[in-house]
mmCIF file of N, CA and C in Angstrom:
data_model
loop_
_atom_site.group_PDB
_atom_site.id
_atom_site.type_symbol
_atom_site.label_atom_id
_atom_site.label_comp_id
_atom_site.label_asym_id
_atom_site.label_seq_id
_atom_site.Cartn_x
_atom_site.Cartn_y
_atom_site.Cartn_z
ATOM 1 N N MET A 1 62.976 -40.389 51.194
ATOM 2 C CA MET A 1 62.565 -39.770 49.947
ATOM 3 C C MET A 1 62.899 -40.706 48.808
ATOM 4 N N GLU A 2 61.980 -40.847 47.882
ATOM 5 C CA GLU A 2 62.195 -41.642 46.692
ATOM 6 C C GLU A 2 62.532 -40.675 45.564
ATOM 7 N N VAL A 3 63.704 -40.819 44.964
ATOM 8 C CA VAL A 3 64.156 -39.912 43.922
ATOM 9 C C VAL A 3 64.425 -40.702 42.660
ATOM 10 N N ALA A 4 63.905 -40.239 41.562
ATOM 11 C CA ALA A 4 64.210 -40.840 40.265
ATOM 12 C C ALA A 4 64.888 -39.788 39.422
ATOM 13 N N ALA A 5 65.992 -40.136 38.830
ATOM 14 C CA ALA A 5 66.682 -39.239 37.903
ATOM 15 C C ALA A 5 66.644 -39.892 36.540
ATOM 16 N N ILE A 6 65.963 -39.280 35.617
ATOM 17 C CA ILE A 6 65.801 -39.843 34.289
ATOM 18 C C ILE A 6 66.758 -39.115 33.352
ATOM 19 N N GLY A 7 67.760 -39.794 32.903
ATOM 20 C CA GLY A 7 68.792 -39.209 32.051
ATOM 21 C C GLY A 7 70.143 -39.358 32.708
ATOM 22 N N VAL A 8 71.110 -39.824 31.968
ATOM 23 C CA VAL A 8 72.430 -40.103 32.545
ATOM 24 C C VAL A 8 73.082 -38.847 33.103
ATOM 25 N N GLU A 9 72.815 -37.692 32.486
ATOM 26 C CA GLU A 9 73.448 -36.453 32.945
ATOM 27 C C GLU A 9 73.111 -36.116 34.394
ATOM 28 N N THR A 10 71.993 -36.576 34.889
ATOM 29 C CA THR A 10 71.569 -36.228 36.236
ATOM 30 C C THR A 10 72.022 -37.244 37.282
ATOM 31 N N ALA A 11 72.817 -38.194 36.874
ATOM 32 C CA ALA A 11 73.197 -39.267 37.793
ATOM 33 C C ALA A 11 73.963 -38.763 39.007
ATOM 34 N N THR A 12 74.587 -37.592 38.919
ATOM 35 C CA THR A 12 75.360 -37.090 40.050
ATOM 36 C C THR A 12 74.505 -36.803 41.269
ATOM 37 N N VAL A 13 73.196 -36.646 41.121
ATOM 38 C CA VAL A 13 72.371 -36.405 42.299
ATOM 39 C C VAL A 13 72.376 -37.602 43.229
ATOM 40 N N SER A 14 72.761 -38.755 42.720
ATOM 41 C CA SER A 14 72.744 -39.959 43.551
ATOM 42 C C SER A 14 73.737 -39.875 44.698
ATOM 43 N N ASN A 15 74.731 -39.006 44.581
ATOM 44 C CA ASN A 15 75.717 -38.877 45.649
ATOM 45 C C ASN A 15 75.069 -38.444 46.958
ATOM 46 N N GLY A 16 73.898 -37.801 46.893
ATOM 47 C CA GLY A 16 73.228 -37.336 48.095
ATOM 48 C C GLY A 16 72.150 -38.275 48.613
ATOM 49 N N ILE A 17 71.953 -39.416 47.969
ATOM 50 C CA ILE A 17 70.929 -40.352 48.399
ATOM 51 C C ILE A 17 71.378 -41.053 49.678
ATOM 52 N N LYS A 18 70.499 -41.118 50.630
ATOM 53 C CA LYS A 18 70.801 -41.741 51.923
ATOM 54 C C LYS A 18 70.519 -43.243 51.875
ATOM 55 N N PRO A 19 71.118 -44.026 52.777
ATOM 56 C CA PRO A 19 70.835 -45.454 52.818
ATOM 57 C C PRO A 19 69.339 -45.709 52.973
ATOM 58 N N GLY A 20 68.840 -46.675 52.227
ATOM 59 C CA GLY A 20 67.424 -46.992 52.271
ATOM 60 C C GLY A 20 66.596 -46.215 51.266
ATOM 61 N N GLU A 21 67.170 -45.185 50.666
ATOM 62 C CA GLU A 21 66.472 -44.432 49.649
ATOM 63 C C GLU A 21 66.837 -45.004 48.289
ATOM 64 N N ARG A 22 65.952 -44.809 47.320
ATOM 65 C CA ARG A 22 66.185 -45.391 46.006
ATOM 66 C C ARG A 22 66.506 -44.316 44.995
ATOM 67 N N PHE A 23 67.348 -44.674 44.069
ATOM 68 C CA PHE A 23 67.736 -43.805 42.975
ATOM 69 C C PHE A 23 67.493 -44.557 41.684
ATOM 70 N N VAL A 24 66.808 -43.943 40.766
ATOM 71 C CA VAL A 24 66.517 -44.575 39.483
ATOM 72 C C VAL A 24 67.192 -43.772 38.387
ATOM 73 N N SER A 25 67.807 -44.447 37.477
ATOM 74 C CA SER A 25 68.363 -43.798 36.301
ATOM 75 C C SER A 25 68.093 -44.676 35.104
ATOM 76 N N LEU A 26 67.629 -44.065 34.017
ATOM 77 C CA LEU A 26 67.440 -44.859 32.813
ATOM 78 C C LEU A 26 68.778 -45.299 32.249
ATOM 79 N N GLY A 27 69.864 -44.729 32.731
ATOM 80 C CA GLY A 27 71.204 -45.152 32.348
ATOM 81 C C GLY A 27 71.802 -46.079 33.390
ATOM 82 N N ALA A 28 70.968 -46.771 34.144
ATOM 83 C CA ALA A 28 71.447 -47.622 35.245
ATOM 84 C C ALA A 28 72.465 -48.634 34.786
ATOM 85 N N HIS A 29 72.265 -49.196 33.599
ATOM 86 C CA HIS A 29 73.223 -50.192 33.120
ATOM 87 C C HIS A 29 74.607 -49.582 32.945
ATOM 88 N N LEU A 30 74.674 -48.312 32.574
ATOM 89 C CA LEU A 30 75.968 -47.640 32.433
ATOM 90 C C LEU A 30 76.630 -47.442 33.792
ATOM 91 N N LEU A 31 75.831 -47.142 34.821
ATOM 92 C CA LEU A 31 76.378 -46.984 36.162
ATOM 93 C C LEU A 31 76.917 -48.308 36.684
ATOM 94 N N HIS A 32 76.223 -49.398 36.375
ATOM 95 C CA HIS A 32 76.682 -50.714 36.819
ATOM 96 C C HIS A 32 77.970 -51.114 36.117
ATOM 97 N N GLU A 33 78.085 -50.787 34.832
ATOM 98 C CA GLU A 33 79.259 -51.179 34.060
ATOM 99 C C GLU A 33 80.495 -50.376 34.441
ATOM 100 N N GLY A 34 80.365 -49.066 34.506
ATOM 101 C CA GLY A 34 81.537 -48.229 34.707
ATOM 102 C C GLY A 34 81.551 -47.419 35.976
ATOM 103 N N GLY A 35 80.473 -47.462 36.746
ATOM 104 C CA GLY A 35 80.400 -46.638 37.941
ATOM 105 C C GLY A 35 80.185 -45.187 37.570
ATOM 106 N N LEU A 36 80.043 -44.369 38.575
ATOM 107 C CA LEU A 36 79.832 -42.943 38.405
ATOM 108 C C LEU A 36 81.127 -42.221 38.742
ATOM 109 N N VAL A 37 81.521 -41.300 37.891
ATOM 110 C CA VAL A 37 82.718 -40.506 38.126
ATOM 111 C C VAL A 37 82.299 -39.044 38.238
ATOM 112 N N VAL A 38 82.691 -38.405 39.327
ATOM 113 C CA VAL A 38 82.417 -36.988 39.527
ATOM 114 C C VAL A 38 83.747 -36.264 39.475
ATOM 115 N N LYS A 39 83.883 -35.341 38.531
ATOM 116 C CA LYS A 39 85.105 -34.553 38.409
ATOM 117 C C LYS A 39 84.809 -33.167 38.967
ATOM 118 N N SER A 40 85.646 -32.733 39.902
ATOM 119 C CA SER A 40 85.398 -31.475 40.584
ATOM 120 C C SER A 40 86.715 -30.816 40.967
ATOM 121 N N PRO A 41 86.763 -29.480 40.971
ATOM 122 C CA PRO A 41 87.956 -28.790 41.459
ATOM 123 C C PRO A 41 88.246 -29.126 42.926
ATOM 124 N N ALA A 42 87.200 -29.553 43.647
ATOM 125 C CA ALA A 42 87.365 -29.911 45.059
ATOM 126 C C ALA A 42 87.916 -31.326 45.222
ATOM 127 N N GLY A 43 88.048 -32.048 44.123
ATOM 128 C CA GLY A 43 88.561 -33.417 44.173
ATOM 129 C C GLY A 43 87.633 -34.364 43.449
ATOM 130 N N ASP A 44 88.210 -35.236 42.661
ATOM 131 C CA ASP A 44 87.420 -36.198 41.896
ATOM 132 C C ASP A 44 86.996 -37.365 42.775
ATOM 133 N N VAL A 45 85.845 -37.917 42.446
ATOM 134 C CA VAL A 45 85.351 -39.123 43.098
ATOM 135 C C VAL A 45 85.089 -40.124 41.981
ATOM 136 N N THR A 46 85.664 -41.306 42.102
ATOM 137 C CA THR A 46 85.514 -42.295 41.045
ATOM 138 C C THR A 46 84.916 -43.582 41.583
ATOM 139 N N ASN A 47 84.404 -44.360 40.663
ATOM 140 C CA ASN A 47 83.890 -45.695 40.948
ATOM 141 C C ASN A 47 82.750 -45.713 41.965
ATOM 142 N N LEU A 48 81.930 -44.674 41.964
ATOM 143 C CA LEU A 48 80.735 -44.687 42.809
ATOM 144 C C LEU A 48 79.748 -45.682 42.229
ATOM 145 N N LYS A 49 79.121 -46.448 43.056
ATOM 146 C CA LYS A 49 78.122 -47.427 42.622
ATOM 147 C C LYS A 49 76.801 -47.132 43.345
ATOM 148 N N PRO A 50 76.059 -46.097 42.894
ATOM 149 C CA PRO A 50 74.802 -45.768 43.562
ATOM 150 C C PRO A 50 73.776 -46.880 43.357
ATOM 151 N N PRO A 51 72.870 -47.051 44.317
ATOM 152 C CA PRO A 51 71.800 -48.032 44.111
ATOM 153 C C PRO A 51 70.921 -47.569 42.951
ATOM 154 N N THR A 52 70.556 -48.475 42.085
ATOM 155 C CA THR A 52 69.767 -48.116 40.913
ATOM 156 C C THR A 52 68.615 -49.096 40.719
ATOM 157 N N VAL A 53 67.620 -48.635 40.004
ATOM 158 C CA VAL A 53 66.501 -49.458 39.575
ATOM 159 C C VAL A 53 66.254 -49.089 38.122
ATOM 160 N N THR A 54 66.118 -50.066 37.269
ATOM 161 C CA THR A 54 65.842 -49.770 35.868
ATOM 162 C C THR A 54 64.362 -49.462 35.677
ATOM 163 N N ALA A 55 64.050 -48.774 34.586
ATOM 164 C CA ALA A 55 62.683 -48.306 34.342
ATOM 165 C C ALA A 55 61.673 -49.451 34.334
ATOM 166 N N ASP A 56 62.074 -50.612 33.850
ATOM 167 C CA ASP A 56 61.125 -51.733 33.785
ATOM 168 C C ASP A 56 60.783 -52.294 35.159
ATOM 169 N N LYS A 57 61.497 -51.869 36.190
ATOM 170 C CA LYS A 57 61.241 -52.345 37.552
ATOM 171 C C LYS A 57 60.529 -51.309 38.416
ATOM 172 N N LEU A 58 60.153 -50.169 37.843
ATOM 173 C CA LEU A 58 59.446 -49.145 38.612
ATOM 174 C C LEU A 58 58.084 -49.687 39.020
ATOM 175 N N ASP A 59 57.813 -49.658 40.330
ATOM 176 C CA ASP A 59 56.551 -50.214 40.803
ATOM 177 C C ASP A 59 55.920 -49.393 41.921
ATOM 178 N N THR A 60 56.482 -48.220 42.186
ATOM 179 C CA THR A 60 55.962 -47.388 43.272
ATOM 180 C C THR A 60 56.167 -45.919 42.920
ATOM 181 N N PRO A 61 55.279 -45.036 43.388
ATOM 182 C CA PRO A 61 55.463 -43.603 43.132
ATOM 183 C C PRO A 61 56.697 -43.050 43.851
ATOM 184 N N TYR A 62 57.304 -42.075 43.239
ATOM 185 C CA TYR A 62 58.460 -41.385 43.802
ATOM 186 C C TYR A 62 58.039 -39.992 44.238
ATOM 187 N N ASP A 63 58.781 -39.425 45.189
ATOM 188 C CA ASP A 63 58.522 -38.054 45.638
ATOM 189 C C ASP A 63 58.978 -37.044 44.592
ATOM 190 N N LEU A 64 60.157 -37.296 44.020
ATOM 191 C CA LEU A 64 60.771 -36.361 43.080
ATOM 192 C C LEU A 64 61.371 -37.126 41.921
ATOM 193 N N ILE A 65 61.081 -36.653 40.712
ATOM 194 C CA ILE A 65 61.713 -37.188 39.509
ATOM 195 C C ILE A 65 62.475 -36.045 38.872
ATOM 196 N N VAL A 66 63.782 -36.214 38.715
ATOM 197 C CA VAL A 66 64.622 -35.233 38.025
ATOM 198 C C VAL A 66 64.753 -35.727 36.591
ATOM 199 N N LEU A 67 64.219 -34.965 35.659
ATOM 200 C CA LEU A 67 64.168 -35.378 34.262
ATOM 201 C C LEU A 67 65.169 -34.583 33.446
ATOM 202 N N SER A 68 66.118 -35.277 32.857
ATOM 203 C CA SER A 68 67.123 -34.641 32.013
ATOM 204 C C SER A 68 67.368 -35.542 30.814
ATOM 205 N N CYS A 69 66.900 -35.101 29.665
ATOM 206 C CA CYS A 69 67.101 -35.880 28.445
ATOM 207 C C CYS A 69 67.080 -34.921 27.262
ATOM 208 N N LYS A 70 67.412 -35.415 26.120
ATOM 209 C CA LYS A 70 67.297 -34.631 24.889
ATOM 210 C C LYS A 70 65.822 -34.587 24.483
ATOM 211 N N ALA A 71 65.450 -33.550 23.776
ATOM 212 C CA ALA A 71 64.051 -33.383 23.375
ATOM 213 C C ALA A 71 63.545 -34.588 22.593
ATOM 214 N N TYR A 72 64.390 -35.168 21.756
ATOM 215 C CA TYR A 72 63.931 -36.303 20.945
ATOM 216 C C TYR A 72 63.730 -37.568 21.784
ATOM 217 N N ASP A 73 64.191 -37.589 23.026
ATOM 218 C CA ASP A 73 63.970 -38.722 23.925
ATOM 219 C C ASP A 73 62.849 -38.478 24.929
ATOM 220 N N LEU A 74 62.222 -37.311 24.875
ATOM 221 C CA LEU A 74 61.240 -36.941 25.893
ATOM 222 C C LEU A 74 60.069 -37.918 25.961
ATOM 223 N N GLN A 75 59.488 -38.279 24.824
ATOM 224 C CA GLN A 75 58.319 -39.161 24.861
ATOM 225 C C GLN A 75 58.679 -40.527 25.443
ATOM 226 N N ALA A 76 59.828 -41.062 25.088
ATOM 227 C CA ALA A 76 60.259 -42.348 25.655
ATOM 228 C C ALA A 76 60.488 -42.217 27.158
ATOM 229 N N ALA A 77 61.075 -41.114 27.582
ATOM 230 C CA ALA A 77 61.300 -40.890 29.016
ATOM 231 C C ALA A 77 59.968 -40.787 29.760
ATOM 232 N N ILE A 78 59.006 -40.098 29.183
ATOM 233 C CA ILE A 78 57.676 -39.983 29.798
ATOM 234 C C ILE A 78 57.050 -41.366 29.949
ATOM 235 N N ASN A 79 57.129 -42.158 28.907
ATOM 236 C CA ASN A 79 56.570 -43.510 28.968
ATOM 237 C C ASN A 79 57.244 -44.330 30.066
ATOM 238 N N ASP A 80 58.568 -44.186 30.185
ATOM 239 C CA ASP A 80 59.312 -44.952 31.184
ATOM 240 C C ASP A 80 59.033 -44.500 32.607
ATOM 241 N N LEU A 81 58.865 -43.203 32.820
ATOM 242 C CA LEU A 81 58.713 -42.713 34.189
ATOM 243 C C LEU A 81 57.272 -42.721 34.689
ATOM 244 N N THR A 82 56.312 -42.924 33.824
ATOM 245 C CA THR A 82 54.903 -42.885 34.209
ATOM 246 C C THR A 82 54.571 -43.763 35.418
ATOM 247 N N PRO A 83 55.075 -44.997 35.523
ATOM 248 C CA PRO A 83 54.746 -45.800 36.710
ATOM 249 C C PRO A 83 55.267 -45.219 38.025
ATOM 250 N N ALA A 84 56.215 -44.296 37.957
ATOM 251 C CA ALA A 84 56.792 -43.703 39.166
ATOM 252 C C ALA A 84 56.068 -42.430 39.592
ATOM 253 N N VAL A 85 55.064 -42.000 38.836
ATOM 254 C CA VAL A 85 54.338 -40.767 39.148
ATOM 255 C C VAL A 85 53.064 -41.110 39.916
ATOM 256 N N GLY A 86 52.986 -40.571 41.131
ATOM 257 C CA GLY A 86 51.812 -40.757 41.973
ATOM 258 C C GLY A 86 51.173 -39.419 42.287
ATOM 259 N N PRO A 87 50.199 -39.403 43.182
ATOM 260 C CA PRO A 87 49.458 -38.178 43.492
ATOM 261 C C PRO A 87 50.324 -37.046 44.044
ATOM 262 N N SER A 88 51.398 -37.353 44.736
ATOM 263 C CA SER A 88 52.227 -36.285 45.321
ATOM 264 C C SER A 88 53.595 -36.173 44.669
ATOM 265 N N THR A 89 53.814 -36.854 43.559
ATOM 266 C CA THR A 89 55.095 -36.791 42.847
ATOM 267 C C THR A 89 55.290 -35.421 42.223
ATOM 268 N N ARG A 90 56.511 -34.911 42.293
ATOM 269 C CA ARG A 90 56.890 -33.688 41.596
ATOM 270 C C ARG A 90 57.969 -34.049 40.587
ATOM 271 N N ILE A 91 57.893 -33.448 39.411
ATOM 272 C CA ILE A 91 58.861 -33.680 38.348
ATOM 273 C C ILE A 91 59.640 -32.392 38.131
ATOM 274 N N LEU A 92 60.957 -32.481 38.220
ATOM 275 C CA LEU A 92 61.841 -31.343 37.974
ATOM 276 C C LEU A 92 62.511 -31.548 36.619
ATOM 277 N N PRO A 93 61.997 -30.877 35.568
ATOM 278 C CA PRO A 93 62.601 -31.039 34.248
ATOM 279 C C PRO A 93 63.826 -30.139 34.090
ATOM 280 N N LEU A 94 64.904 -30.721 33.598
ATOM 281 C CA LEU A 94 66.138 -29.980 33.325
ATOM 282 C C LEU A 94 66.472 -30.144 31.844
ATOM 283 N N LEU A 95 65.655 -29.533 31.016
ATOM 284 C CA LEU A 95 65.823 -29.615 29.570
ATOM 285 C C LEU A 95 65.974 -28.215 29.010
ATOM 286 N N ASN A 96 66.593 -28.103 27.854
ATOM 287 C CA ASN A 96 66.681 -26.814 27.177
ATOM 288 C C ASN A 96 65.311 -26.439 26.618
ATOM 289 N N GLY A 97 65.044 -25.146 26.557
ATOM 290 C CA GLY A 97 63.799 -24.669 25.991
ATOM 291 C C GLY A 97 62.642 -24.773 26.963
ATOM 292 N N ILE A 98 61.413 -24.588 26.425
ATOM 293 C CA ILE A 98 60.224 -24.635 27.281
ATOM 294 C C ILE A 98 59.118 -25.520 26.724
ATOM 295 N N LEU A 99 59.265 -26.039 25.535
ATOM 296 C CA LEU A 99 58.203 -26.847 24.936
ATOM 297 C C LEU A 99 57.869 -28.075 25.769
ATOM 298 N N HIS A 100 58.846 -28.608 26.463
ATOM 299 C CA HIS A 100 58.619 -29.797 27.283
ATOM 300 C C HIS A 100 57.644 -29.535 28.429
ATOM 301 N N MET A 101 57.559 -28.296 28.881
ATOM 302 C CA MET A 101 56.666 -27.978 29.999
ATOM 303 C C MET A 101 55.210 -28.283 29.636
ATOM 304 N N ASP A 102 54.777 -27.878 28.446
ATOM 305 C CA ASP A 102 53.409 -28.157 28.012
ATOM 306 C C ASP A 102 53.178 -29.653 27.839
ATOM 307 N N ILE A 103 54.163 -30.337 27.297
ATOM 308 C CA ILE A 103 54.037 -31.783 27.079
ATOM 309 C C ILE A 103 53.906 -32.500 28.419
ATOM 310 N N LEU A 104 54.769 -32.152 29.366
ATOM 311 C CA LEU A 104 54.724 -32.788 30.687
ATOM 312 C C LEU A 104 53.432 -32.437 31.431
ATOM 313 N N SER A 105 53.034 -31.177 31.359
ATOM 314 C CA SER A 105 51.806 -30.746 32.038
ATOM 315 C C SER A 105 50.575 -31.442 31.479
ATOM 316 N N SER A 106 50.535 -31.605 30.167
ATOM 317 C CA SER A 106 49.367 -32.259 29.584
ATOM 318 C C SER A 106 49.333 -33.743 29.939
ATOM 319 N N ARG A 107 50.475 -34.349 30.140
ATOM 320 C CA ARG A 107 50.508 -35.770 30.489
ATOM 321 C C ARG A 107 50.264 -36.016 31.975
ATOM 322 N N PHE A 108 50.902 -35.202 32.856
ATOM 323 C CA PHE A 108 50.868 -35.474 34.292
ATOM 324 C C PHE A 108 50.072 -34.452 35.103
ATOM 325 N N GLY A 109 49.754 -33.306 34.511
ATOM 326 C CA GLY A 109 49.090 -32.222 35.234
ATOM 327 C C GLY A 109 50.112 -31.205 35.709
ATOM 328 N N ALA A 110 49.780 -29.933 35.560
ATOM 329 C CA ALA A 110 50.708 -28.849 35.910
ATOM 330 C C ALA A 110 51.142 -28.898 37.365
ATOM 331 N N GLU A 111 50.270 -29.404 38.253
ATOM 332 C CA GLU A 111 50.592 -29.453 39.680
ATOM 333 C C GLU A 111 51.763 -30.377 39.981
ATOM 334 N N HIS A 112 52.107 -31.249 39.064
ATOM 335 C CA HIS A 112 53.225 -32.185 39.266
ATOM 336 C C HIS A 112 54.547 -31.654 38.735
ATOM 337 N N ILE A 113 54.512 -30.582 37.935
ATOM 338 C CA ILE A 113 55.701 -30.113 37.242
ATOM 339 C C ILE A 113 56.286 -28.891 37.942
ATOM 340 N N LEU A 114 57.490 -29.028 38.478
ATOM 341 C CA LEU A 114 58.164 -27.893 39.123
ATOM 342 C C LEU A 114 58.625 -26.918 38.050
ATOM 343 N N GLY A 115 58.335 -25.653 38.255
ATOM 344 C CA GLY A 115 58.684 -24.633 37.274
ATOM 345 C C GLY A 115 57.523 -24.276 36.361
ATOM 346 N N GLU A 116 56.451 -25.028 36.442
ATOM 347 C CA GLU A 116 55.256 -24.740 35.650
ATOM 348 C C GLU A 116 54.490 -23.612 36.329
ATOM 349 N N THR A 117 53.939 -22.688 35.547
ATOM 350 C CA THR A 117 53.187 -21.580 36.134
ATOM 351 C C THR A 117 51.700 -21.819 36.105
#
């Protein structure tokens, strides 16, 4: 499975990526600099170095894109993730409100947006 997580807040999903699978984060440079830290009552995990690809290197469609950004960054995120959207890509938006649903649907088609009716 090819998974892209757009937004630093969603970087924790990378913990479930299997060897050979790719994880994309627009905050990839932050992961390279400081690693990923997961704080949990079950025990903290520090210095995780998930495999990453920066947005400028996207060259193939992904199965799932997890989108988490602030509303004012949505258009930039859409521009960055567009090369990763193919015919069977699904986008899971994790944003506050609902205005982003119309924006994403008009750009990629409602069939690509999880949670769209």
